[in-house]
PDB file of C-alpha atoms in Angstrom:
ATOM      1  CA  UNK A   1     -98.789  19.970 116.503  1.00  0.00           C
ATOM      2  CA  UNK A   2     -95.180  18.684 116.502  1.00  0.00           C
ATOM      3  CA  UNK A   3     -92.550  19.978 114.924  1.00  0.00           C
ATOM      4  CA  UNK A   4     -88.635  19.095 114.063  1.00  0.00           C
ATOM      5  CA  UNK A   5     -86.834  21.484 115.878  1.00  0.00           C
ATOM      6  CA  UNK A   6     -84.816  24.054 114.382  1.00  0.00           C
ATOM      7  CA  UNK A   7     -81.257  25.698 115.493  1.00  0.00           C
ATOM      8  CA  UNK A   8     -81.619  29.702 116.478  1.00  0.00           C
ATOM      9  CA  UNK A   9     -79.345  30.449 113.802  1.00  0.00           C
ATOM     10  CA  UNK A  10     -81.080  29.521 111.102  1.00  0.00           C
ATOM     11  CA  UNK A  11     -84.641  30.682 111.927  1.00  0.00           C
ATOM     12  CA  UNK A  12     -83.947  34.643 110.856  1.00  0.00           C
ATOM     13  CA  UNK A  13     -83.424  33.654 107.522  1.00  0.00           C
ATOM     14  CA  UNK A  14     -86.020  31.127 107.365  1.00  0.00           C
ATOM     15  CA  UNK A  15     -88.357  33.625 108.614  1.00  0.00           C
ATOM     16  CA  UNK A  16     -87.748  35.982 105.806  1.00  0.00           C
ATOM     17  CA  UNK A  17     -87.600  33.699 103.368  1.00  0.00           C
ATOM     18  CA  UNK A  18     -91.594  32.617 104.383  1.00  0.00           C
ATOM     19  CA  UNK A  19     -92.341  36.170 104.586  1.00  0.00           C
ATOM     20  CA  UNK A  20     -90.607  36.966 101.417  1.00  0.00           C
ATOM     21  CA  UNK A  21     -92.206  34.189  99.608  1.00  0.00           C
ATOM     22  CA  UNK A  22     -95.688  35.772 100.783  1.00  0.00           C
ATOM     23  CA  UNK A  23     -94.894  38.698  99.821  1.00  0.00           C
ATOM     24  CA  UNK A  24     -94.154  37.900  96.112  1.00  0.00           C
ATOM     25  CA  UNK A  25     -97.384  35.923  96.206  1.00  0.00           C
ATOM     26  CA  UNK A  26     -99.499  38.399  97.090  1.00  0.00           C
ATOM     27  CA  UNK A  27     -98.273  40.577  94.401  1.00  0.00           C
ATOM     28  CA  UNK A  28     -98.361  38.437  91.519  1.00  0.00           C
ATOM     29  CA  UNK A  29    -102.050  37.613  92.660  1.00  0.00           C
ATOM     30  CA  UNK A  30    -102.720  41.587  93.090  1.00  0.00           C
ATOM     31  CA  UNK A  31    -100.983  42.029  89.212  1.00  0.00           C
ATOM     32  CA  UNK A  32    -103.322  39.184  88.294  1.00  0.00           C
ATOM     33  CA  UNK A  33    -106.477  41.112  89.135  1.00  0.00           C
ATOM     34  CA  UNK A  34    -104.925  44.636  87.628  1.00  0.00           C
ATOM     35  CA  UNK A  35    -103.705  42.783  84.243  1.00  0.00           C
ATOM     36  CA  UNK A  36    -105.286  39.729  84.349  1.00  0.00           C
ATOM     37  CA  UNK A  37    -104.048  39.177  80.273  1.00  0.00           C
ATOM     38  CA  UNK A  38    -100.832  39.610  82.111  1.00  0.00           C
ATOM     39  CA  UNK A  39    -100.588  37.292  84.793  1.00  0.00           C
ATOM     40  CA  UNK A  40    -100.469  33.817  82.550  1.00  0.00           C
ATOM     41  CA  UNK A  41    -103.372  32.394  84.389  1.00  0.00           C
ATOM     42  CA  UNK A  42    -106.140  33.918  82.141  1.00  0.00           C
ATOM     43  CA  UNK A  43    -108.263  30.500  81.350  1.00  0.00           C
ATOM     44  CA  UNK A  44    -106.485  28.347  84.333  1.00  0.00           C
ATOM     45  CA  UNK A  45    -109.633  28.982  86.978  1.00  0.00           C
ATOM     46  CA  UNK A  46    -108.019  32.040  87.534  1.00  0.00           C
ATOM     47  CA  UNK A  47    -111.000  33.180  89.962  1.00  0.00           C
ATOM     48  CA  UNK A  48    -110.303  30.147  92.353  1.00  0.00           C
ATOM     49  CA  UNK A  49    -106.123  30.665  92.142  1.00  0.00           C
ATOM     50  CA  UNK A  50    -107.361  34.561  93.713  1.00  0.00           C
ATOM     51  CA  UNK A  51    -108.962  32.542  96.062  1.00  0.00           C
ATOM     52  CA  UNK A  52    -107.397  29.070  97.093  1.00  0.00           C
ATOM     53  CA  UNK A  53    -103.666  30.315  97.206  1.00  0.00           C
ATOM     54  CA  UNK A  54    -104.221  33.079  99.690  1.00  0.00           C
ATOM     55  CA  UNK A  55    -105.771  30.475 101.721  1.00  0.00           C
ATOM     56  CA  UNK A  56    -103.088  27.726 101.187  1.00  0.00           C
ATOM     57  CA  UNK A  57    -100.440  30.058 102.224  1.00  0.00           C
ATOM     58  CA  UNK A  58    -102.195  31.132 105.646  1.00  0.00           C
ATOM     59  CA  UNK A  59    -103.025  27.828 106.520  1.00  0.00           C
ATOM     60  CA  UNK A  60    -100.480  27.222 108.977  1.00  0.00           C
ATOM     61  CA  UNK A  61    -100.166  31.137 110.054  1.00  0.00           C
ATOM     62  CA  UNK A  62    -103.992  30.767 110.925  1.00  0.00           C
ATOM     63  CA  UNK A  63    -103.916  27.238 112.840  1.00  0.00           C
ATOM     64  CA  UNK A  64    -100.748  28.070 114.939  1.00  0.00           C
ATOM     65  CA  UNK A  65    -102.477  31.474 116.249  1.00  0.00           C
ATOM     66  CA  UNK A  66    -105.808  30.184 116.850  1.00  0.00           C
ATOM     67  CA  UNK A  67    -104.926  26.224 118.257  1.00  0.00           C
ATOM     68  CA  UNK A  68    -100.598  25.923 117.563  1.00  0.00           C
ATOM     69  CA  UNK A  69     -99.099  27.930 120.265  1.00  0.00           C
ATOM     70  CA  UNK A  70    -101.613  26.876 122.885  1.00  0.00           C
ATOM     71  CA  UNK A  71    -100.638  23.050 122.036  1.00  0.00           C
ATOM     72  CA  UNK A  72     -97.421  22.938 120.834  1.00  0.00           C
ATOM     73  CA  UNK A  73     -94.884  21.209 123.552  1.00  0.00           C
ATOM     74  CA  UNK A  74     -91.569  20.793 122.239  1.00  0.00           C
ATOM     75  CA  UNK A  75     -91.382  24.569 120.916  1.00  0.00           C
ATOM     76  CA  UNK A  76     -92.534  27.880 121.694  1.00  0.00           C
ATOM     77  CA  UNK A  77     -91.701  29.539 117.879  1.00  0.00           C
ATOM     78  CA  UNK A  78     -93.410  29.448 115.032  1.00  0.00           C
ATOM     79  CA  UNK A  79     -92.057  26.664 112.660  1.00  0.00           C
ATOM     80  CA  UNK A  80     -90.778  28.810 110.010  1.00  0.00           C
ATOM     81  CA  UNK A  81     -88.891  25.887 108.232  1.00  0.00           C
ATOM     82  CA  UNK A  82     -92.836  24.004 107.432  1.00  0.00           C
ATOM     83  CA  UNK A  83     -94.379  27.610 106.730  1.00  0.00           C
ATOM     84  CA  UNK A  84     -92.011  28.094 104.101  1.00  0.00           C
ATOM     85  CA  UNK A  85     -92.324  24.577 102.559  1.00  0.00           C
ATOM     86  CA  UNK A  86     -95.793  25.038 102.455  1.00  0.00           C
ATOM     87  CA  UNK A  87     -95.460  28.405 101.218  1.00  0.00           C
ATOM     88  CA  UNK A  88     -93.172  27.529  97.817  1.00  0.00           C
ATOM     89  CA  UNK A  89     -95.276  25.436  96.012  1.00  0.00           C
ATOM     90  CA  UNK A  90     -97.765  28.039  95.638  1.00  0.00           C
ATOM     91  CA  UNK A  91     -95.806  30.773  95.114  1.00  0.00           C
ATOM     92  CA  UNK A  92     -93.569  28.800  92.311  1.00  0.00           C
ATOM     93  CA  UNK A  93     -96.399  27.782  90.412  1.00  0.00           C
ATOM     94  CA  UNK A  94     -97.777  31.391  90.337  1.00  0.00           C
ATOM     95  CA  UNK A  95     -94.240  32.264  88.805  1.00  0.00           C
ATOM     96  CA  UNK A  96     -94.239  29.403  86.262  1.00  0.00           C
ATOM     97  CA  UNK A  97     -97.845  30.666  85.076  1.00  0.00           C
ATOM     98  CA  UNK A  98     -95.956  34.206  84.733  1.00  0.00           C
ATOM     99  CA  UNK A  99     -93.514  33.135  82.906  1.00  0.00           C
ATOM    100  CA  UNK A 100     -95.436  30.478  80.722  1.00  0.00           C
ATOM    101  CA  UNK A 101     -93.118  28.068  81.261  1.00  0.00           C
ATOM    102  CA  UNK A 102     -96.061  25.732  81.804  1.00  0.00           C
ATOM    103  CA  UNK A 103     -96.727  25.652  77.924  1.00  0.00           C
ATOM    104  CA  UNK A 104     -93.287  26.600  76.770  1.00  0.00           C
ATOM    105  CA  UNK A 105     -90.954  24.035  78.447  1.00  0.00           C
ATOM    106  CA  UNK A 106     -91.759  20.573  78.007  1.00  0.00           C
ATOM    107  CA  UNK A 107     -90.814  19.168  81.146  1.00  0.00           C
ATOM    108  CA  UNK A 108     -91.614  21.655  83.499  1.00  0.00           C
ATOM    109  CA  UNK A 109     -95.110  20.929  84.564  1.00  0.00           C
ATOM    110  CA  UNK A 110     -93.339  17.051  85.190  1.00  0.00           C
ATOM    111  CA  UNK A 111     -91.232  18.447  87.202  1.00  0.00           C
ATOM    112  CA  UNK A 112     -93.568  21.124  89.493  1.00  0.00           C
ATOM    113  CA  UNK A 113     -95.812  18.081  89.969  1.00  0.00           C
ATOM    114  CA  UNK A 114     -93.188  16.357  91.600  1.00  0.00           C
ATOM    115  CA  UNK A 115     -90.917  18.831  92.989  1.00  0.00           C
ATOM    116  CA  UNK A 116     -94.065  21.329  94.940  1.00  0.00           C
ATOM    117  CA  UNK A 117     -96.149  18.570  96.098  1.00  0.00           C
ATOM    118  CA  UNK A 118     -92.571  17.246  98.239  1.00  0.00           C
ATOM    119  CA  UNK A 119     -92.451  20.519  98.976  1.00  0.00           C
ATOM    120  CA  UNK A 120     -95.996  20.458 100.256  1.00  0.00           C
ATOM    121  CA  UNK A 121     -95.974  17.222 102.031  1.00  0.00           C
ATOM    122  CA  UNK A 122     -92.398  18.035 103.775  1.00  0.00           C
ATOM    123  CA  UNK A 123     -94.064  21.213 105.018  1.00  0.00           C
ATOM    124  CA  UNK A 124     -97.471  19.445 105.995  1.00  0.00           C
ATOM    125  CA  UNK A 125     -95.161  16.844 107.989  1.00  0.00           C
ATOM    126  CA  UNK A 126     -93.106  19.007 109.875  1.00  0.00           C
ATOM    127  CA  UNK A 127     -95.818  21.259 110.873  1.00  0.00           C
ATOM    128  CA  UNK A 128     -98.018  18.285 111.987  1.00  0.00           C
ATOM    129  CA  UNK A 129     -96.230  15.104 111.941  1.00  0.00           C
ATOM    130  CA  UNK A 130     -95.209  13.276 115.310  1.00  0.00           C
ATOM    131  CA  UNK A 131     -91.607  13.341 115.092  1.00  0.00           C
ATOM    132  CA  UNK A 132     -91.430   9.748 116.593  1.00  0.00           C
ATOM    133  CA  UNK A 133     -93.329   7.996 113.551  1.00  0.00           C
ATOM    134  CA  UNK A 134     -91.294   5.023 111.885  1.00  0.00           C
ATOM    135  CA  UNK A 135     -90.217   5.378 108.113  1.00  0.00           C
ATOM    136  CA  UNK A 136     -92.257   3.066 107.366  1.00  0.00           C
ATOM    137  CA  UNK A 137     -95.491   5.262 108.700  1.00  0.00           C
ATOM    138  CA  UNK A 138     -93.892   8.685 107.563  1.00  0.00           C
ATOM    139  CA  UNK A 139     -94.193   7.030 104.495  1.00  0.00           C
ATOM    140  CA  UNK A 140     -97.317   5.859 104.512  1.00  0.00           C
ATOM    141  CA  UNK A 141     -98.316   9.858 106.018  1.00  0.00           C
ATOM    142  CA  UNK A 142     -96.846  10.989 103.197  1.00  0.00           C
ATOM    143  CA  UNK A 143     -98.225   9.075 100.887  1.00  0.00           C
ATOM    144  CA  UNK A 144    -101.734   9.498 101.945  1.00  0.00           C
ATOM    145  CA  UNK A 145    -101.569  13.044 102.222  1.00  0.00           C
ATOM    146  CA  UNK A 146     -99.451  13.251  98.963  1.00  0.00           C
ATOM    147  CA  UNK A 147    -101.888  11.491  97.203  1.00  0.00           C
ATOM    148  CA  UNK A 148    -104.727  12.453  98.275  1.00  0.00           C
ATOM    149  CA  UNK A 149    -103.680  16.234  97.472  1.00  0.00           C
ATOM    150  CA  UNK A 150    -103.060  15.281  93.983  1.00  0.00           C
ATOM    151  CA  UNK A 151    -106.420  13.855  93.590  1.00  0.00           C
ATOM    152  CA  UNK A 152    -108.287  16.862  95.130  1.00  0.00           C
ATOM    153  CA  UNK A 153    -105.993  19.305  93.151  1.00  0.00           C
ATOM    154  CA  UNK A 154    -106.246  17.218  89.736  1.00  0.00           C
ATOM    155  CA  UNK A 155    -110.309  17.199  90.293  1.00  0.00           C
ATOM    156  CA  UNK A 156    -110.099  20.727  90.679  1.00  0.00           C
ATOM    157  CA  UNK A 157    -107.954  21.665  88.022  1.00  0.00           C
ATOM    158  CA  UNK A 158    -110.600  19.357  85.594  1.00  0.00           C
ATOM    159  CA  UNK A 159    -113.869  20.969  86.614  1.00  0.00           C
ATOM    160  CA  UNK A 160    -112.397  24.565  86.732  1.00  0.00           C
ATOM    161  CA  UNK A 161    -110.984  24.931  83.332  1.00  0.00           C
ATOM    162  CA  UNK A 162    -110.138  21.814  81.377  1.00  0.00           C
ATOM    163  CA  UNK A 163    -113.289  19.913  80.969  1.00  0.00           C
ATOM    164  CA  UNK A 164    -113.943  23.465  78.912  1.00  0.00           C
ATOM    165  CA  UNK A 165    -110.417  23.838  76.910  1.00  0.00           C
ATOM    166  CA  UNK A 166    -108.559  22.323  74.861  1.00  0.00           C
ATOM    167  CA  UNK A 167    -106.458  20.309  77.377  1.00  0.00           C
ATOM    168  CA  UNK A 168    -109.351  17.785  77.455  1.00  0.00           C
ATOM    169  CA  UNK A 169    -108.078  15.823  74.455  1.00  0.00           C
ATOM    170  CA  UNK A 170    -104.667  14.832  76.304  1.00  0.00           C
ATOM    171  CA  UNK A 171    -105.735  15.829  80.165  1.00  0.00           C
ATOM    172  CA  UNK A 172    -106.095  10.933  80.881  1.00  0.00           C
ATOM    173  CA  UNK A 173    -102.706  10.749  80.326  1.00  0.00           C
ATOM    174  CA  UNK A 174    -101.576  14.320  81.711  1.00  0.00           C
ATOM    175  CA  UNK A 175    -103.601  13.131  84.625  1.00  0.00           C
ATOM    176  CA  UNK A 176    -101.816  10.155  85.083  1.00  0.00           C
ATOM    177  CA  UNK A 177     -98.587  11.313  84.931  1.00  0.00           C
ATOM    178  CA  UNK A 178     -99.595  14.423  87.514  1.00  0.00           C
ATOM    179  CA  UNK A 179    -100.855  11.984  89.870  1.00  0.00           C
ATOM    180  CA  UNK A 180     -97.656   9.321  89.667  1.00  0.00           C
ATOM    181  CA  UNK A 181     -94.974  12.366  89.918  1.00  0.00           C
ATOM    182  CA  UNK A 182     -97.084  13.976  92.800  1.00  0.00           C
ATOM    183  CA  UNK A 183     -97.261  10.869  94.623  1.00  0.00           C
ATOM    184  CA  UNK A 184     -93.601   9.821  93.994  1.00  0.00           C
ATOM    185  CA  UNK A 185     -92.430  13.217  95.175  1.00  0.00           C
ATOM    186  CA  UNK A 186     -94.613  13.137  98.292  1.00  0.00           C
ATOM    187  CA  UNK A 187     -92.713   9.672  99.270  1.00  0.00           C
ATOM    188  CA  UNK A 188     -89.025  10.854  98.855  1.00  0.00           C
ATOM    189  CA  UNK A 189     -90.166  14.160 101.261  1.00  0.00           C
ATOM    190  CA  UNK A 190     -91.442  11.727 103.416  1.00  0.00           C
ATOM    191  CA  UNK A 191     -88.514   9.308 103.337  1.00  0.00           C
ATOM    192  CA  UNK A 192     -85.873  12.526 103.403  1.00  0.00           C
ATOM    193  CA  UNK A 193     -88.248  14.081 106.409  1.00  0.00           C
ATOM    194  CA  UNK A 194     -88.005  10.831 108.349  1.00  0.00           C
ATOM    195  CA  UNK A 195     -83.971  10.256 107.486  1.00  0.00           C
ATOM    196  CA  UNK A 196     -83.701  13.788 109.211  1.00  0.00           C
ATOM    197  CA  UNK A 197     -85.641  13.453 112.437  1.00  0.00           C
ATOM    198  CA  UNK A 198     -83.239  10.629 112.714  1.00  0.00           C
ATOM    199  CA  UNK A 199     -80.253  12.508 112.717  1.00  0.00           C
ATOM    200  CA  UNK A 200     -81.494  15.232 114.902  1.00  0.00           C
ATOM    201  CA  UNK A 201     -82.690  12.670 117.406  1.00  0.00           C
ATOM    202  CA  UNK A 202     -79.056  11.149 117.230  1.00  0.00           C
TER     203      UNK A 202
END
């Protein structure tokens, strides 16, 4: 695992800011199972959310205690700054379920498609990206991870709940569009990860 490093001063608040965001995911899931009409996720494959987001958000907790520490050679602290990339996307689209700003605002599931999975794929890189990778193959990380997330996550979201609502009529083109913004948003984090390796190394 190799990680950007990141200045003392900034990893307190980074820190509680991945801790924080944890924390509010945890208790919209635990609202979710104690007023499930409540939570905005009745009908989304609300079972597997209860299950998949715990497990996205502890992915990098989990791999740095068991295998991270052990291996890690450029820093002896958790990466904070990845954990809490990898944290938001999760944790926003929870909110945006909450909120129903999924089916109320027109451009807002656009936009999450685009705007978590950089998050994600920022996160994902900085956690376990060699730092000494060209921008031409951050780029082509990003983009395979990117896209291949999309895929898995668009499969998912068809044979949970859309095959079986509504959604099916329009989900080609939804799909589509998902898959294009994810991917698109995966490149700039990758280009914008790359572009700031470079200055650090400088």
């Amino acid at each position: 695992m190799v990680a950007t490093t990141v200045p003392t001063t900034r990893v307190s608040w980074l820190r509680y800011g991945a801790l924080a965001a944890k924390l509010i995911l945890f208790a919209l899931l635990l609202s979710a199972l104690i007023w499930p009409d409540l939570s905005g996720i009745k009908g989304k494959a609300s079972t597997a959310r209860l299950v998949i987001y715990p497990l996205g958000v502890m992915v990098l907790p989990l791999w740095w205690w068991a295998y991270g520490r052990a291996k890690s050679k450029l820093h002896t602290s958790f990466p904070w700054h990845a954990d809490l990339l990898m944290t938001l996307p999760w944790v926003l689209d929870l909110i945006g379920n909450r909120l129903n700003l999924f089916d109320t605002v027109s451009w807002w599931d656009d936009a999450m498609h685009f705007i978590l999975w950089g998050f994600l794929t920022a996160g994902v890189l900085l956690a376990f990206g060699p730092r000494d990778l060209t921008r031409a193959l951050t780029a082509f990380v990003a983009l395979g991870f990117g896209a291949t997330a999309a895929v898995v996550w668009e499969v998912g979201e068809y044979y949970a709940f859309i095959r079986n609502s509504s959604e099916l009529q329009t989900a080609y083109t939804d799909t589509l569009g998902d898959l294009a913004l994810g991917t698109l948003g995966a490149l700039l984090a990758g280009l914008i990860i790359h572009r700031a390796r470079s200055r650090v190394r400088t």
